[in-house]
mmCIF file with all atom_site columns, C-alpha atoms in Angstrom:
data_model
loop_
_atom_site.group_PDB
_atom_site.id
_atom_site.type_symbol
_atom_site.label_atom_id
_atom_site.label_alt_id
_atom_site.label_comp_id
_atom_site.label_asym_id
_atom_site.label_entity_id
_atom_site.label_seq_id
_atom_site.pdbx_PDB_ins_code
_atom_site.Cartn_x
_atom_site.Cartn_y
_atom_site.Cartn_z
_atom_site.occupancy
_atom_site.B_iso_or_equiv
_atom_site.pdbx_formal_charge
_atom_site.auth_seq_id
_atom_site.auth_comp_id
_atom_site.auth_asym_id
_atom_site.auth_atom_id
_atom_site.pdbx_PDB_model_num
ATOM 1   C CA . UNK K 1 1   ? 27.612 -92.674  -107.338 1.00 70.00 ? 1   UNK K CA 1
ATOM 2   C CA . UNK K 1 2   ? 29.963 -93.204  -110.204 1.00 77.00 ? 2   UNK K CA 1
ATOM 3   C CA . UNK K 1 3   ? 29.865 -96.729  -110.002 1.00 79.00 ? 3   UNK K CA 1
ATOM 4   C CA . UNK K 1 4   ? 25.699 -97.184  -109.563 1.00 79.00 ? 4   UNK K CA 1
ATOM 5   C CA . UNK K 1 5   ? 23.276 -98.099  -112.529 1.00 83.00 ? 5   UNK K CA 1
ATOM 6   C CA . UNK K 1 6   ? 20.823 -96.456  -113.236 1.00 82.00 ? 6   UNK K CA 1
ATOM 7   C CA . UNK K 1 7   ? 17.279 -96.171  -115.140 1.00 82.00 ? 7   UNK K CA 1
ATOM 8   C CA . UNK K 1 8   ? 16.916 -94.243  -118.638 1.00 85.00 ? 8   UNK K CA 1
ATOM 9   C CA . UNK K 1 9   ? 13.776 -92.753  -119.846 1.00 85.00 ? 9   UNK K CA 1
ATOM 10  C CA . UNK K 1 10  ? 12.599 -96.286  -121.374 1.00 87.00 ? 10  UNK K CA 1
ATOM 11  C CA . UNK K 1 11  ? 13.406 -97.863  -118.171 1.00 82.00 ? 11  UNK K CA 1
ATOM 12  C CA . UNK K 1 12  ? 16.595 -100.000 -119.019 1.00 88.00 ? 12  UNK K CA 1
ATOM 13  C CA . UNK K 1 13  ? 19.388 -100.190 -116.675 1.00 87.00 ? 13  UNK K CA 1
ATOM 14  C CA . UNK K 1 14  ? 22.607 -97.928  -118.130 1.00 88.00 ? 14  UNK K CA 1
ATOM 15  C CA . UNK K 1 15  ? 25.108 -100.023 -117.055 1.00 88.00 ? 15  UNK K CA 1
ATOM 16  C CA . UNK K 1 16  ? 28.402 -98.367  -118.980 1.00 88.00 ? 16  UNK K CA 1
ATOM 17  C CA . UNK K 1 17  ? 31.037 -96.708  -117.222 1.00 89.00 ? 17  UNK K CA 1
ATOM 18  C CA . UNK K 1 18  ? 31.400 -93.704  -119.031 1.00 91.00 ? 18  UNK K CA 1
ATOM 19  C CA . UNK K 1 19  ? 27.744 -92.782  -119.155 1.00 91.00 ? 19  UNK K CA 1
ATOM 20  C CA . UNK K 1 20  ? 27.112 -93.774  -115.636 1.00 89.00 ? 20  UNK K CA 1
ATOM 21  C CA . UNK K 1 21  ? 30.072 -91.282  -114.821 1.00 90.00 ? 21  UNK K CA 1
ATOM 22  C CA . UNK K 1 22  ? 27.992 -88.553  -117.107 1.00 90.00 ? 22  UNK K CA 1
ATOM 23  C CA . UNK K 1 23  ? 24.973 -88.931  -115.604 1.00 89.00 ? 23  UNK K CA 1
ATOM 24  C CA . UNK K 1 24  ? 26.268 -88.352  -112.636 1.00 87.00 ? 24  UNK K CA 1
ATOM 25  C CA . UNK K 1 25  ? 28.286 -85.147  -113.579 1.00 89.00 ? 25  UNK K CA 1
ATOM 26  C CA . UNK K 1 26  ? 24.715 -83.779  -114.759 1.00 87.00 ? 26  UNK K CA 1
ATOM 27  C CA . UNK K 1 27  ? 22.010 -85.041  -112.322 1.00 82.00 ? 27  UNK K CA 1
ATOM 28  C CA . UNK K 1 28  ? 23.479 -84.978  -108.590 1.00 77.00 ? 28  UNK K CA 1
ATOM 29  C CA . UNK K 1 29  ? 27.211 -84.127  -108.533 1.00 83.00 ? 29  UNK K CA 1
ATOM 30  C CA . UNK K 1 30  ? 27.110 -80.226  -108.142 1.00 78.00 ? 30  UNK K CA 1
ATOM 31  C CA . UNK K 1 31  ? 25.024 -81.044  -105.064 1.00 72.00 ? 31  UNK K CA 1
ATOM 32  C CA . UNK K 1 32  ? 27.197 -83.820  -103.273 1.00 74.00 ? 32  UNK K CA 1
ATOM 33  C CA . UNK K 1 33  ? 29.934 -81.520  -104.040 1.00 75.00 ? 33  UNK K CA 1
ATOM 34  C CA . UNK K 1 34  ? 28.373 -78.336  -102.183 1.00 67.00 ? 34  UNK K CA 1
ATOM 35  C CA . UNK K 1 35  ? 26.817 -80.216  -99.891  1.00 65.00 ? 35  UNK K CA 1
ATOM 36  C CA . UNK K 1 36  ? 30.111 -81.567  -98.155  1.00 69.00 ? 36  UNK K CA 1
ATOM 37  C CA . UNK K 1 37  ? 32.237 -78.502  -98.489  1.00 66.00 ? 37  UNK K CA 1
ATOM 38  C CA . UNK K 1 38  ? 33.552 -77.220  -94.765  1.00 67.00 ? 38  UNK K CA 1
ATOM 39  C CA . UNK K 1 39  ? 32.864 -73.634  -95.176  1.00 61.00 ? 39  UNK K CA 1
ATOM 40  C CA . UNK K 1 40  ? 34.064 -72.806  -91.864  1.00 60.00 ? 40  UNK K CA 1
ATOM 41  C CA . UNK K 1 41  ? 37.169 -74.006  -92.645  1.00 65.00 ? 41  UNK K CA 1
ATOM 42  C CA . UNK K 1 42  ? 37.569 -72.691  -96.152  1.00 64.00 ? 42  UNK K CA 1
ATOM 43  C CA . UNK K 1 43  ? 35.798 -69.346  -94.462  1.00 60.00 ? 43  UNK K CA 1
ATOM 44  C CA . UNK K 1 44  ? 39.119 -69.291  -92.010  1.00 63.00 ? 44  UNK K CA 1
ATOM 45  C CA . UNK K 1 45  ? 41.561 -70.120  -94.881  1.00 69.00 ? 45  UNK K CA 1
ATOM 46  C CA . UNK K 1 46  ? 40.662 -67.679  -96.892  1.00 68.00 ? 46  UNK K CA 1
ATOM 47  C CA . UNK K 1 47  ? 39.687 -64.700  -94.472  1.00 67.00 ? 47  UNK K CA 1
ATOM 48  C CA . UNK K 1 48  ? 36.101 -64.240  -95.253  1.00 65.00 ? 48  UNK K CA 1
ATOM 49  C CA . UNK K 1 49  ? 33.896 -63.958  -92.143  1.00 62.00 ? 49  UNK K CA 1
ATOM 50  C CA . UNK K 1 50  ? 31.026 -64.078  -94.543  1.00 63.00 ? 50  UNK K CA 1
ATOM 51  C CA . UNK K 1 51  ? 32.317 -67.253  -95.814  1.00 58.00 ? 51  UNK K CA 1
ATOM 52  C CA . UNK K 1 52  ? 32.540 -68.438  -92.547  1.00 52.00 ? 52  UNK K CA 1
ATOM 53  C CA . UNK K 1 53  ? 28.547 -68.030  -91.644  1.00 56.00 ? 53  UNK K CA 1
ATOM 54  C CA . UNK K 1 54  ? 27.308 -69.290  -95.111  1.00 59.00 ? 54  UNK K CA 1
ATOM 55  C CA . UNK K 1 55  ? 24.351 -70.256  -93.487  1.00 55.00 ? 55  UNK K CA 1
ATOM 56  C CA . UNK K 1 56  ? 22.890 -69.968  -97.199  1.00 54.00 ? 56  UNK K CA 1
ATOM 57  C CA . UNK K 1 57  ? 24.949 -72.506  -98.252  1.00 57.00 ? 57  UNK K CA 1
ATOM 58  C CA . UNK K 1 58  ? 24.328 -74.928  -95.492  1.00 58.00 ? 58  UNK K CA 1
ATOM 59  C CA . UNK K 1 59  ? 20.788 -75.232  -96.892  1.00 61.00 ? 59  UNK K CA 1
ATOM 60  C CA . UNK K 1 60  ? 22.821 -77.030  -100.202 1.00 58.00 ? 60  UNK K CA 1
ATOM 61  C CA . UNK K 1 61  ? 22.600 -79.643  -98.183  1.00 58.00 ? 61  UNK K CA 1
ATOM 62  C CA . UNK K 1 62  ? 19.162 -80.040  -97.347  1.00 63.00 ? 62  UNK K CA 1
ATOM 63  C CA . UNK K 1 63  ? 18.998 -81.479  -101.301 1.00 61.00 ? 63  UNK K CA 1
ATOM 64  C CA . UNK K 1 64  ? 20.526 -84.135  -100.167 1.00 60.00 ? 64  UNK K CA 1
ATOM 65  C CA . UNK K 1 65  ? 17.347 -85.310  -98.439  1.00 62.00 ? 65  UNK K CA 1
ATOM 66  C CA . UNK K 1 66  ? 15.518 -85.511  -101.859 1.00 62.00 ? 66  UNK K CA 1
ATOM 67  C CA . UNK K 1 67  ? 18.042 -88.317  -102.647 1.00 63.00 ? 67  UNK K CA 1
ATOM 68  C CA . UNK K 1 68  ? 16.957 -90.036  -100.049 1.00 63.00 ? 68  UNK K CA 1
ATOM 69  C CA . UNK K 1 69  ? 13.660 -90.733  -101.742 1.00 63.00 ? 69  UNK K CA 1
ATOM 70  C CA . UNK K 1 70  ? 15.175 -93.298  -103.373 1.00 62.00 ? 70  UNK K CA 1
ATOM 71  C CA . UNK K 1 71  ? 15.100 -95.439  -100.662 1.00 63.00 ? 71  UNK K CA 1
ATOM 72  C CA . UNK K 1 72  ? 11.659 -95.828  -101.892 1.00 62.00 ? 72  UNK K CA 1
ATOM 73  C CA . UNK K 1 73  ? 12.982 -98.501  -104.738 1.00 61.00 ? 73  UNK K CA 1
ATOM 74  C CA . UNK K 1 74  ? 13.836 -100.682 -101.783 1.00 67.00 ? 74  UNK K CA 1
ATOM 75  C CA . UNK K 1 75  ? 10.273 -101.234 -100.914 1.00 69.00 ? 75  UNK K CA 1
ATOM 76  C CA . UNK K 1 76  ? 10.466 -103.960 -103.979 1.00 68.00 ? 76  UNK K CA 1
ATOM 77  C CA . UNK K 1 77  ? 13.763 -105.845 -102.190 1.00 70.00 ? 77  UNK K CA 1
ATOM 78  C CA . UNK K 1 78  ? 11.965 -105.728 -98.951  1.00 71.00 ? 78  UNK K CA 1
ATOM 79  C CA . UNK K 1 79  ? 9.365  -107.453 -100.463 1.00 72.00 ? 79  UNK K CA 1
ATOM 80  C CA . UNK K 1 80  ? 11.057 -110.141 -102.359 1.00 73.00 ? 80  UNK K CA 1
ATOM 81  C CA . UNK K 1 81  ? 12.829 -110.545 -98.937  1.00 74.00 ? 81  UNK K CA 1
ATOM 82  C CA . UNK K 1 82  ? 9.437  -110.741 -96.914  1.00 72.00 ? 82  UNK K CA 1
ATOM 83  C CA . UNK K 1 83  ? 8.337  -113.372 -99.238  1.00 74.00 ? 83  UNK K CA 1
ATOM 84  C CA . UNK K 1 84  ? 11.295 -115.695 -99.138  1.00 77.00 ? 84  UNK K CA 1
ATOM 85  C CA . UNK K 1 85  ? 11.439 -115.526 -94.846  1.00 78.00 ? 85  UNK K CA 1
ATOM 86  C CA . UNK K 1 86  ? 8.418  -115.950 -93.112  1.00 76.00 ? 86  UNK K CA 1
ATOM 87  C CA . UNK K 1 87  ? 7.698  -113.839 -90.355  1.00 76.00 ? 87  UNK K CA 1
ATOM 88  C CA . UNK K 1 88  ? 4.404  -112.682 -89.026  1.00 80.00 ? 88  UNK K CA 1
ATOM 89  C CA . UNK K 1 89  ? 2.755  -109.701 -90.547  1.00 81.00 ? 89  UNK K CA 1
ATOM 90  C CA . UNK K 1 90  ? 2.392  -108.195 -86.727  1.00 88.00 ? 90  UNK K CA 1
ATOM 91  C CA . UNK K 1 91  ? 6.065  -107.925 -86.282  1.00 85.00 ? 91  UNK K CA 1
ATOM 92  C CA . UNK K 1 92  ? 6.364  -106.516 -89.730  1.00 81.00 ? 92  UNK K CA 1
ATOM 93  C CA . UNK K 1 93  ? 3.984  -103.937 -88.687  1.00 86.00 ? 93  UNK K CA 1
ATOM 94  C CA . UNK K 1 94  ? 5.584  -102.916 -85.841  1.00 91.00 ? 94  UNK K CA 1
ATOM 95  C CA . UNK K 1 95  ? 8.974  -103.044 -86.800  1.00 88.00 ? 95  UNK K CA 1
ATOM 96  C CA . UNK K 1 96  ? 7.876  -100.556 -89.805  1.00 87.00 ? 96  UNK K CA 1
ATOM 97  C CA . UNK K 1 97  ? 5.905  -98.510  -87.489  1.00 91.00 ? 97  UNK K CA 1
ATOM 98  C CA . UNK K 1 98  ? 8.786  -98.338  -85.235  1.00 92.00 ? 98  UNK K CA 1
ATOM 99  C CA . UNK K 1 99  ? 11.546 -97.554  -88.094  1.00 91.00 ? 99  UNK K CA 1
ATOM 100 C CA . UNK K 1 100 ? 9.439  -95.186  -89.689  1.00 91.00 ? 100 UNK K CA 1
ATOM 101 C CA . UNK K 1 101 ? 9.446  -93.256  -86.431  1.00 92.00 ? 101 UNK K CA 1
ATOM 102 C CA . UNK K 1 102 ? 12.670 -93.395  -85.798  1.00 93.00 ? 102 UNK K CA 1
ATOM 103 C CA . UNK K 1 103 ? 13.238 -91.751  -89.118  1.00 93.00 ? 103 UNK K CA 1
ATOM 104 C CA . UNK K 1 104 ? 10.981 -89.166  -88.753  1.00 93.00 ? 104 UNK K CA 1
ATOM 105 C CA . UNK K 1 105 ? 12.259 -88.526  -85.283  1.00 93.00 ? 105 UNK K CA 1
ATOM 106 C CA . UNK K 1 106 ? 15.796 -88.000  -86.748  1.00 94.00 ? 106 UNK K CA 1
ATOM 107 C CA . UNK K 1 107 ? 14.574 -85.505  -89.571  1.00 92.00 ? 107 UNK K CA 1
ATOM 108 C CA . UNK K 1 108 ? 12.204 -83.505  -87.375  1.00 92.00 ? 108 UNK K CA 1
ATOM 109 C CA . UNK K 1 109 ? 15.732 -82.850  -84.999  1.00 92.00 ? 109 UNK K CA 1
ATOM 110 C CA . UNK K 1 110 ? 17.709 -82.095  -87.295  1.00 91.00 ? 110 UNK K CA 1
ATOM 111 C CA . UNK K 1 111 ? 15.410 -79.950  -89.430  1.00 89.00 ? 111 UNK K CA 1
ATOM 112 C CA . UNK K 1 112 ? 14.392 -78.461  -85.666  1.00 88.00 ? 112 UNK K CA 1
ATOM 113 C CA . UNK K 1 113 ? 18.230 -77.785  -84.710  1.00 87.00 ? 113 UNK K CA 1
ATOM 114 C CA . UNK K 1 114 ? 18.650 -76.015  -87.920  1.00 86.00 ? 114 UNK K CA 1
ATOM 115 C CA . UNK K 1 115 ? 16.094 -73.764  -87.766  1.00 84.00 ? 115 UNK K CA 1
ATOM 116 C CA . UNK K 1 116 ? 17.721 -72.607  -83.959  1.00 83.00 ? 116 UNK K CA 1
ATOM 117 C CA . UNK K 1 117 ? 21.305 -72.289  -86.255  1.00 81.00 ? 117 UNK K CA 1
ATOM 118 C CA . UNK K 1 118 ? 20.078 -70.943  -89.602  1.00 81.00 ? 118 UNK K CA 1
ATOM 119 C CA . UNK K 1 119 ? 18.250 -68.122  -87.189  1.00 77.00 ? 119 UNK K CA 1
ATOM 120 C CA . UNK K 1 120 ? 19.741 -64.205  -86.981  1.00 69.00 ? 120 UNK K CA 1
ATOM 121 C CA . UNK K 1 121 ? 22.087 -63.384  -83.389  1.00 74.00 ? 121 UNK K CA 1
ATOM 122 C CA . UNK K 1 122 ? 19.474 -60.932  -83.231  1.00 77.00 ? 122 UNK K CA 1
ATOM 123 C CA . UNK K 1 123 ? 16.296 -63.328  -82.172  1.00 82.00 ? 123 UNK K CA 1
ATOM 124 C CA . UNK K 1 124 ? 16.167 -65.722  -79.522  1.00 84.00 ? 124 UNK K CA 1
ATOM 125 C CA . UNK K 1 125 ? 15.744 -69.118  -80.138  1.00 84.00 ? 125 UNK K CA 1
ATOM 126 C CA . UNK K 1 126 ? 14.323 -72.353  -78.748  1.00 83.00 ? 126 UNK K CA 1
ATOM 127 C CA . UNK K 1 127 ? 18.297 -73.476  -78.225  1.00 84.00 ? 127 UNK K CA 1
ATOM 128 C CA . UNK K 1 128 ? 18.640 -70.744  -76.341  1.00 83.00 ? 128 UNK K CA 1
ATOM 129 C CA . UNK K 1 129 ? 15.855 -70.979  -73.704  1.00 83.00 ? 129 UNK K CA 1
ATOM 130 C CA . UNK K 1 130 ? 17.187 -74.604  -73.796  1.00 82.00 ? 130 UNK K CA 1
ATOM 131 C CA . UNK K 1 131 ? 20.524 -73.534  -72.744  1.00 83.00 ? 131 UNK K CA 1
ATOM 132 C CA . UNK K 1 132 ? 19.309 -71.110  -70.221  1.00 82.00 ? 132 UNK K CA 1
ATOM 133 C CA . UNK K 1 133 ? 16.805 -73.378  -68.463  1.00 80.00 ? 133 UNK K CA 1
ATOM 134 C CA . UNK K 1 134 ? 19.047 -76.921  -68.685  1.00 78.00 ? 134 UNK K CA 1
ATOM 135 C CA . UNK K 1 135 ? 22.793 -75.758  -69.253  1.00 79.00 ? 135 UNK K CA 1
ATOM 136 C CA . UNK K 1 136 ? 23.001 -72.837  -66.589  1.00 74.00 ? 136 UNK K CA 1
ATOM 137 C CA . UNK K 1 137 ? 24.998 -74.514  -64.299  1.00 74.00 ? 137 UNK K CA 1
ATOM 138 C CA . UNK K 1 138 ? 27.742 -75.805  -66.491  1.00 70.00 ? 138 UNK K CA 1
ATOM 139 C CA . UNK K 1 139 ? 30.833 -74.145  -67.463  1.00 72.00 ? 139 UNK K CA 1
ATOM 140 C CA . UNK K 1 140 ? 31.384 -75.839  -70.886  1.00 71.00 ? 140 UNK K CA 1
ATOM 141 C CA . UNK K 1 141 ? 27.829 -74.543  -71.782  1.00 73.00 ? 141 UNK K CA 1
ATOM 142 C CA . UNK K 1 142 ? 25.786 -77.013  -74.134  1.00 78.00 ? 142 UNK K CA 1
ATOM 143 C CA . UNK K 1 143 ? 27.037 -79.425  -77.032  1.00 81.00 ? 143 UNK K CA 1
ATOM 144 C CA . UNK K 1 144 ? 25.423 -79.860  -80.486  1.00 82.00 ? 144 UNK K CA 1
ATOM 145 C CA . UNK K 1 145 ? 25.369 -83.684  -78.918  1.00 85.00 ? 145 UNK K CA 1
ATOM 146 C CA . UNK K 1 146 ? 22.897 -81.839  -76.363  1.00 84.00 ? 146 UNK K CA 1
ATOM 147 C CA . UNK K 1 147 ? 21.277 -80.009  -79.107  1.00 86.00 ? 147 UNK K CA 1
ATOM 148 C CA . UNK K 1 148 ? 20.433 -82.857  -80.745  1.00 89.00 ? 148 UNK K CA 1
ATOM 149 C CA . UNK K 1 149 ? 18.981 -84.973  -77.485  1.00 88.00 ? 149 UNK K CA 1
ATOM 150 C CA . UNK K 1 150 ? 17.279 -81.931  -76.760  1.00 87.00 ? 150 UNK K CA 1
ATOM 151 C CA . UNK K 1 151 ? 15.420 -81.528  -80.615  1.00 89.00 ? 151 UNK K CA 1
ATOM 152 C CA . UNK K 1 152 ? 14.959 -85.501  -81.122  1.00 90.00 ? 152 UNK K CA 1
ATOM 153 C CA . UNK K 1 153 ? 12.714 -85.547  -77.524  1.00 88.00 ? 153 UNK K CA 1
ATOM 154 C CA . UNK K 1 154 ? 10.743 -82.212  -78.927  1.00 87.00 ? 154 UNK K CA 1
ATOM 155 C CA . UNK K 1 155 ? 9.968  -84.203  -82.153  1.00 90.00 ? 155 UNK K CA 1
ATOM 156 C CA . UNK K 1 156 ? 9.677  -87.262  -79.786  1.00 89.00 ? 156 UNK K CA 1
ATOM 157 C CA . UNK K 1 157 ? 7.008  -85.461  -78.249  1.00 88.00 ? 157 UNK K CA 1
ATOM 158 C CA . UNK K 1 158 ? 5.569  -83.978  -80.940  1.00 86.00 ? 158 UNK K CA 1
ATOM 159 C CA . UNK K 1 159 ? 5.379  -87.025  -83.439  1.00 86.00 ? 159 UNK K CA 1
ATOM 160 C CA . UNK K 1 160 ? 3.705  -88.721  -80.476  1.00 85.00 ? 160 UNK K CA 1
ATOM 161 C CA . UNK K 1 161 ? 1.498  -86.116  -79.481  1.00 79.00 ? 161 UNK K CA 1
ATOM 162 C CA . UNK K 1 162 ? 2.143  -86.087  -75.665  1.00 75.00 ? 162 UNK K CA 1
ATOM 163 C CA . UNK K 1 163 ? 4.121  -82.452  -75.907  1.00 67.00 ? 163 UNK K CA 1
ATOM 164 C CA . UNK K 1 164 ? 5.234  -81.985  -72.327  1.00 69.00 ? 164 UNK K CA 1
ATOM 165 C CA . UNK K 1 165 ? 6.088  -78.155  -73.131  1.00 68.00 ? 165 UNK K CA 1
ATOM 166 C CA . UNK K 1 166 ? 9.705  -78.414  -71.362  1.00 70.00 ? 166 UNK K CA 1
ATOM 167 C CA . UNK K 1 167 ? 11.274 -77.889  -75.591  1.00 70.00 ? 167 UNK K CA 1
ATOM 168 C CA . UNK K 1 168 ? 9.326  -75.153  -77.107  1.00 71.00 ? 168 UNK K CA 1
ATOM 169 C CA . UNK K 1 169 ? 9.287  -73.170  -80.186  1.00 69.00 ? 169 UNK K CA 1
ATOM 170 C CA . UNK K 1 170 ? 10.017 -69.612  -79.469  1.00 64.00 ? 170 UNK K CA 1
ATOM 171 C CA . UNK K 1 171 ? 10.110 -67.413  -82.807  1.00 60.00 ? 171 UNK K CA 1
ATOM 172 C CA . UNK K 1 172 ? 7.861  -67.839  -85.837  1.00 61.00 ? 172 UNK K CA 1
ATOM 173 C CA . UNK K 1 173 ? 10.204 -69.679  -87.847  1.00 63.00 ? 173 UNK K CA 1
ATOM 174 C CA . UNK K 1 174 ? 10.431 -72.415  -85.587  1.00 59.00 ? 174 UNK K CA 1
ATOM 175 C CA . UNK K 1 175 ? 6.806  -72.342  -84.691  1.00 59.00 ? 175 UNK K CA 1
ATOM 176 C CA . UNK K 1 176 ? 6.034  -72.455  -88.472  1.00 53.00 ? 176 UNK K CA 1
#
């Protein structure tokens, strides 16, 4: 992000180096930077179990999602694009429909998988009536890889309002 343009308050396109660079310093920096830090690892390095957990800190990096808003802008390219190749507004349609799922899908897991991590040792989560009912048998017990599966088909579900009930919330923070 220290190489992108971008828009001042009248609209025009900053294009120089050195006040791209501050821009960036001020607007999203702080967050990029807290958002990719390993605390685990710095947690072990240093000796802090508390620094370890951060599970505080781990919510840093939920700002990152506001930055994907901008992905909004490339509504305009998509439409230049759509103009110049002509394909059938159906297929557009669906292909949005489809990708827009998808995306929502994704977030709804991950936002879903986080809520099961973020929450206390004390209270039982959905993960673990997951584990219990799918990963009983298995000696290396269950993966965030099966975490994952396991949260995108409950948002699957969910999105798509067919629910089967076999993923379920089980405390109030993941039922909220």
């Amino acid at each position: 992000n220290f190489f992108l343009m971008y828009q001042d308050r009248n609209g025009k396109w900053v294009g120089r180096r050195k006040l791209i660079i501050r821009h960036y310093l001020r607007a999203w920096f702080s967050v990029d930077l807290l958002s990719i830090l390993p605390f685990e690892i710095v947690g072990e390095i240093v000796n802090d179990p508390a620094l370890q957990r951060a599970k505080i800190l781990r919510t840093v990096r939920l700002l990152r999602l506001l930055k994907l808003l901008r992905i909004l802008r490339a509504s305009r390219i998509i439409d230049r694009w759509r103009h110049s190749v002509a394909i059938s507004q159906r297929s557009i349609g669906m292909t949005s429909v489809f990708t827009s799922l998808t995306i929502l899908v994704h977030w709804m897991a991950c936002i879903f998988g986080l809520l099961a991590q973020m929450t206390g040792d004390d209270q039982r989560t959905w993960r673990d009536k997951f584990e219990t009912d799918y990963f009983a048998d298995l000696d290396t017990g269950v993966t965030n890889v099966d975490v994952y599966i396991g949260a995108a088909h409950w948002a699957g579900q969910t999105l798509t309002s067919i629910g089967y009930g076999d993923v379920v919330a089980v405390n109030t923070a993941e039922r909220f």
